[in-house]
Amino acid sequence: MLKKFCLLLFLPLVISACTPRRAIVHHPLVKETHPPRIAQQPEFIIVDAGHGGKDSGTLSTRYDYEEKHLTLSTAHMISRYLNYLGYETEMTRYDDIYIPLSKRAEIANSHKADLFVSIHYNSSPSESADGVEVFYYNEEESLERALESKSLGTKVLSRLIRHTGANSRGVKTANFAVIRETKMPAVLVEAGFLTNAEERKKLQDPHYRRFIAWGIACGIDEYCCQNRSSP
């Protein structure tokens, strides 16, 4: 009975796609032998795991977490899911090393990436603060990039909320270096608050982080599919 329940729980999820051959994509916990592929040249996406090395990000010895480890774990998952969906990816860091903010943007620019997505987990003086928010840089010099970044952020947030059930804090503008200095559409995702006890418990669970990663990957996929179908 338990085995049957688990199978029902992880039934395939239907997501939007560009072609009928990619119309059904399975839940990330279900292994696929033949992943769907994109017919044309796939987009190249940089996945940035926030912090690293001497920069731990949000941390707590009491609750045994460091943001840098959670972002790296999530970034690896996102990269794998995007590869599964047919995209090419590169990460700004693959291990627990320190990468300056300027270098992260330089990596994306030098690779001439199509998109840049930075992964973070939030903190707040208020322990009741919770939810997911996505940031983009609103620049007057490149309005088109700003609009594309906002569109990407909107789709990523929508999918994240759908797959995690987390509270939406919206898509906002910010002057973070990694999304300001990159030359392609770029967003920074704050995928939950480590300072909120209930949310922290979820974020420390790798199974929940899979849903975060899958939601982000699906949002990116939706954005790319829409752009490909646009005249």
Short mmCIF file of C-alpha atoms in Angstrom, two decimals:
data_model
loop_
_atom_site.label_atom_id
_atom_site.label_comp_id
_atom_site.label_asym_id
_atom_site.label_seq_id
_atom_site.Cartn_x
_atom_site.Cartn_y
_atom_site.Cartn_z
CA MET A 1 0.00 0.00 0.00
CA LEU A 2 2.82 2.38 0.89
CA LYS A 3 4.59 1.64 -2.38
CA LYS A 4 1.41 2.38 -4.34
CA PHE A 5 0.94 5.65 -2.46
CA CYS A 6 4.50 6.77 -3.25
CA LEU A 7 4.00 6.06 -6.94
CA LEU A 8 0.80 8.09 -6.97
CA LEU A 9 2.49 10.92 -5.10
CA PHE A 10 5.19 11.30 -7.72
CA LEU A 11 3.07 11.07 -10.87
CA PRO A 12 4.40 13.03 -13.86
CA LEU A 13 3.72 16.77 -13.92
CA VAL A 14 2.63 18.56 -17.07
CA ILE A 15 4.43 21.78 -17.93
CA SER A 16 4.33 24.11 -20.90
CA ALA A 17 6.73 23.29 -23.72
CA CYS A 18 7.65 24.42 -27.24
CA THR A 19 6.93 21.22 -29.11
CA PRO A 20 4.62 18.21 -28.57
CA ARG A 21 7.64 15.95 -28.02
CA ARG A 22 8.46 18.01 -24.90
CA ALA A 23 4.88 18.42 -23.68
CA ILE A 24 5.22 16.10 -20.69
CA VAL A 25 8.11 16.40 -18.29
CA HIS A 26 8.32 14.16 -15.26
CA HIS A 27 8.73 15.12 -11.65
CA PRO A 28 12.42 15.54 -10.75
CA LEU A 29 12.39 12.52 -8.44
CA VAL A 30 11.46 10.22 -11.33
CA LYS A 31 14.38 9.00 -13.43
CA GLU A 32 14.12 9.18 -17.24
CA THR A 33 16.11 7.07 -19.68
CA HIS A 34 15.52 9.33 -22.69
CA PRO A 35 15.24 13.00 -21.72
CA PRO A 36 13.50 15.30 -24.21
CA ARG A 37 15.69 17.49 -26.39
CA ILE A 38 15.31 20.92 -27.94
CA ALA A 39 15.15 20.83 -31.74
CA GLN A 40 17.21 23.98 -32.30
CA GLN A 41 20.47 25.21 -30.76
CA PRO A 42 19.80 25.21 -27.01
CA GLU A 43 20.12 28.33 -24.88
CA PHE A 44 23.25 28.59 -22.74
CA ILE A 45 22.48 29.38 -19.11
CA ILE A 46 24.78 30.38 -16.26
CA VAL A 47 23.65 29.13 -12.84
CA ASP A 48 25.25 31.08 -10.01
CA ALA A 49 25.40 29.53 -6.53
CA GLY A 50 25.50 32.49 -4.17
CA HIS A 51 28.37 32.99 -1.68
CA GLY A 52 31.06 30.30 -1.18
CA GLY A 53 34.42 29.84 0.53
CA LYS A 54 35.08 32.58 3.10
CA ASP A 55 31.67 34.09 2.31
CA SER A 56 29.16 31.86 4.09
CA GLY A 57 26.11 34.03 3.50
CA THR A 58 23.38 33.57 6.09
CA LEU A 59 24.55 31.08 8.72
CA SER A 60 23.74 29.68 12.14
CA THR A 61 25.80 27.35 14.32
CA ARG A 62 22.73 26.79 16.49
CA TYR A 63 20.63 25.47 13.61
CA ASP A 64 23.59 24.02 11.70
CA TYR A 65 23.36 25.67 8.30
CA GLU A 66 25.37 27.87 5.99
CA GLU A 67 23.68 29.50 3.02
CA LYS A 68 26.66 28.82 0.75
CA HIS A 69 26.13 25.04 0.98
CA LEU A 70 22.39 25.25 0.34
CA THR A 71 22.84 27.49 -2.71
CA LEU A 72 25.48 25.17 -4.16
CA SER A 73 23.26 22.12 -3.68
CA THR A 74 20.33 23.90 -5.34
CA ALA A 75 22.45 25.22 -8.22
CA HIS A 76 23.69 21.70 -9.01
CA MET A 77 20.08 20.48 -9.13
CA ILE A 78 18.97 23.35 -11.37
CA SER A 79 21.85 22.70 -13.75
CA ARG A 80 20.98 19.01 -13.99
CA TYR A 81 17.28 19.71 -14.58
CA LEU A 82 18.09 22.26 -17.29
CA ASN A 83 20.39 19.72 -18.95
CA TYR A 84 17.54 17.22 -18.76
CA LEU A 85 15.27 19.74 -20.50
CA GLY A 86 17.85 20.16 -23.23
CA TYR A 87 19.73 23.31 -22.22
CA GLU A 88 23.46 23.91 -21.95
CA THR A 89 24.64 25.16 -18.57
CA GLU A 90 27.70 26.35 -16.70
CA MET A 91 27.98 27.12 -13.00
CA THR A 92 30.01 29.98 -11.55
CA ARG A 93 31.30 27.60 -8.90
CA TYR A 94 31.13 23.83 -8.51
CA ASP A 95 32.66 23.59 -5.05
CA ASP A 96 32.92 25.56 -1.81
CA ILE A 97 35.18 28.30 -3.14
CA TYR A 98 35.03 32.07 -3.02
CA ILE A 99 34.23 33.81 -6.31
CA PRO A 100 34.14 37.65 -6.30
CA LEU A 101 30.90 39.20 -7.54
CA SER A 102 32.66 40.85 -10.47
CA LYS A 103 34.13 37.49 -11.52
CA ARG A 104 30.67 35.88 -11.52
CA ALA A 105 29.40 38.47 -13.97
CA GLU A 106 32.60 38.15 -16.00
CA ILE A 107 32.08 34.39 -16.32
CA ALA A 108 28.60 34.94 -17.76
CA ASN A 109 29.72 37.71 -20.10
CA SER A 110 32.82 35.89 -21.36
CA HIS A 111 30.73 32.79 -22.13
CA LYS A 112 28.22 35.00 -23.98
CA ALA A 113 25.47 33.26 -22.02
CA ASP A 114 21.83 33.71 -22.95
CA LEU A 115 20.62 33.89 -19.34
CA PHE A 116 22.04 34.32 -15.84
CA VAL A 117 20.29 33.01 -12.71
CA SER A 118 21.74 33.56 -9.22
CA ILE A 119 20.52 31.42 -6.32
CA HIS A 120 20.29 32.68 -2.74
CA TYR A 121 18.44 32.06 0.52
CA ASN A 122 17.11 34.99 2.50
CA SER A 123 17.38 36.33 6.04
CA SER A 124 15.50 38.97 8.03
CA PRO A 125 15.53 40.54 11.51
CA SER A 126 11.88 39.46 11.64
CA GLU A 127 11.59 35.72 12.22
CA SER A 128 8.09 35.77 10.73
CA ALA A 129 9.32 36.87 7.27
CA ASP A 130 8.88 34.07 4.75
CA GLY A 131 8.44 33.37 1.07
CA VAL A 132 10.19 33.69 -2.27
CA GLU A 133 11.20 36.82 -4.14
CA VAL A 134 13.02 37.42 -7.41
CA PHE A 135 15.12 40.46 -8.29
CA TYR A 136 16.20 42.00 -11.58
CA TYR A 137 18.16 45.13 -12.48
CA ASN A 138 16.09 47.92 -14.02
CA GLU A 139 18.49 49.89 -16.18
CA GLU A 140 17.64 52.88 -18.34
CA GLU A 141 20.62 52.22 -20.64
CA SER A 142 19.24 48.84 -21.71
CA LEU A 143 15.48 48.83 -21.33
CA GLU A 144 15.12 45.70 -23.45
CA ARG A 145 17.38 43.69 -21.13
CA ALA A 146 15.47 44.99 -18.11
CA LEU A 147 12.13 43.97 -19.61
CA GLU A 148 13.46 40.52 -20.53
CA SER A 149 14.90 40.09 -17.03
CA LYS A 150 11.55 41.01 -15.52
CA SER A 151 9.77 38.54 -17.79
CA LEU A 152 12.24 35.80 -16.80
CA GLY A 153 11.81 36.64 -13.13
CA THR A 154 8.03 36.58 -13.38
CA LYS A 155 8.01 33.11 -14.91
CA VAL A 156 10.58 31.74 -12.47
CA LEU A 157 8.62 33.06 -9.49
CA SER A 158 5.33 31.69 -10.83
CA ARG A 159 6.76 28.20 -11.29
CA LEU A 160 8.54 28.29 -7.95
CA ILE A 161 5.31 29.10 -6.14
CA ARG A 162 3.43 26.44 -8.09
CA HIS A 163 5.91 23.69 -7.24
CA THR A 164 6.70 24.62 -3.63
CA GLY A 165 3.52 26.29 -2.36
CA ALA A 166 5.68 29.01 -0.80
CA ASN A 167 4.46 32.55 -0.22
CA SER A 168 5.13 34.92 -3.13
CA ARG A 169 6.90 38.16 -2.25
CA GLY A 170 6.92 39.32 -5.85
CA VAL A 171 9.35 40.32 -8.57
CA LYS A 172 11.36 43.39 -7.57
CA THR A 173 14.18 45.61 -8.80
CA ALA A 174 17.58 45.70 -7.09
CA ASN A 175 21.12 46.93 -7.68
CA PHE A 176 22.95 43.67 -6.95
CA ALA A 177 26.30 43.47 -8.77
CA VAL A 178 25.74 40.09 -10.39
CA ILE A 179 22.53 41.18 -12.12
CA ARG A 180 23.77 44.71 -12.80
CA GLU A 181 27.09 43.81 -14.45
CA THR A 182 25.84 40.92 -16.59
CA LYS A 183 24.94 41.75 -20.19
CA MET A 184 22.17 39.19 -20.70
CA PRO A 185 18.75 38.86 -19.00
CA ALA A 186 19.56 38.13 -15.36
CA VAL A 187 17.69 37.43 -12.13
CA LEU A 188 18.59 36.76 -8.52
CA VAL A 189 16.30 34.33 -6.69
CA GLU A 190 15.83 34.45 -2.91
CA ALA A 191 14.20 31.04 -2.47
CA GLY A 192 13.12 31.27 1.17
CA PHE A 193 14.04 32.61 4.61
CA LEU A 194 16.54 30.71 6.73
CA THR A 195 15.59 32.95 9.66
CA ASN A 196 12.02 31.63 9.65
CA ALA A 197 11.87 28.40 11.70
CA GLU A 198 9.17 26.71 9.62
CA GLU A 199 10.69 27.65 6.29
CA ARG A 200 14.23 26.83 7.44
CA LYS A 201 13.16 23.27 8.22
CA LYS A 202 11.93 22.89 4.63
CA LEU A 203 15.00 24.52 3.10
CA GLN A 204 17.32 22.16 4.96
CA ASP A 205 15.46 19.20 3.42
CA PRO A 206 17.08 18.21 0.09
CA HIS A 207 13.74 16.87 -1.17
CA TYR A 208 12.18 20.32 -0.78
CA ARG A 209 15.17 21.93 -2.48
CA ARG A 210 14.52 19.65 -5.45
CA PHE A 211 11.11 21.27 -5.81
CA ILE A 212 12.78 24.69 -5.66
CA ALA A 213 15.28 23.68 -8.34
CA TRP A 214 12.62 22.11 -10.52
CA GLY A 215 10.41 25.20 -10.25
CA ILE A 216 13.28 27.47 -11.27
CA ALA A 217 14.20 25.20 -14.19
CA CYS A 218 10.59 25.11 -15.36
CA GLY A 219 10.35 28.89 -15.17
CA ILE A 220 13.48 29.25 -17.29
CA ASP A 221 12.10 26.71 -19.75
CA GLU A 222 8.81 28.59 -20.04
CA TYR A 223 10.63 31.87 -20.68
CA CYS A 224 12.85 30.33 -23.38
CA CYS A 225 9.96 28.56 -25.06
CA GLN A 226 7.95 31.77 -25.21
CA ASN A 227 10.89 33.64 -26.74
CA ARG A 228 11.40 30.95 -29.38
CA SER A 229 7.76 31.09 -30.41
CA SER A 230 7.72 34.89 -30.62
CA PRO A 231 7.86 36.36 -34.15
#
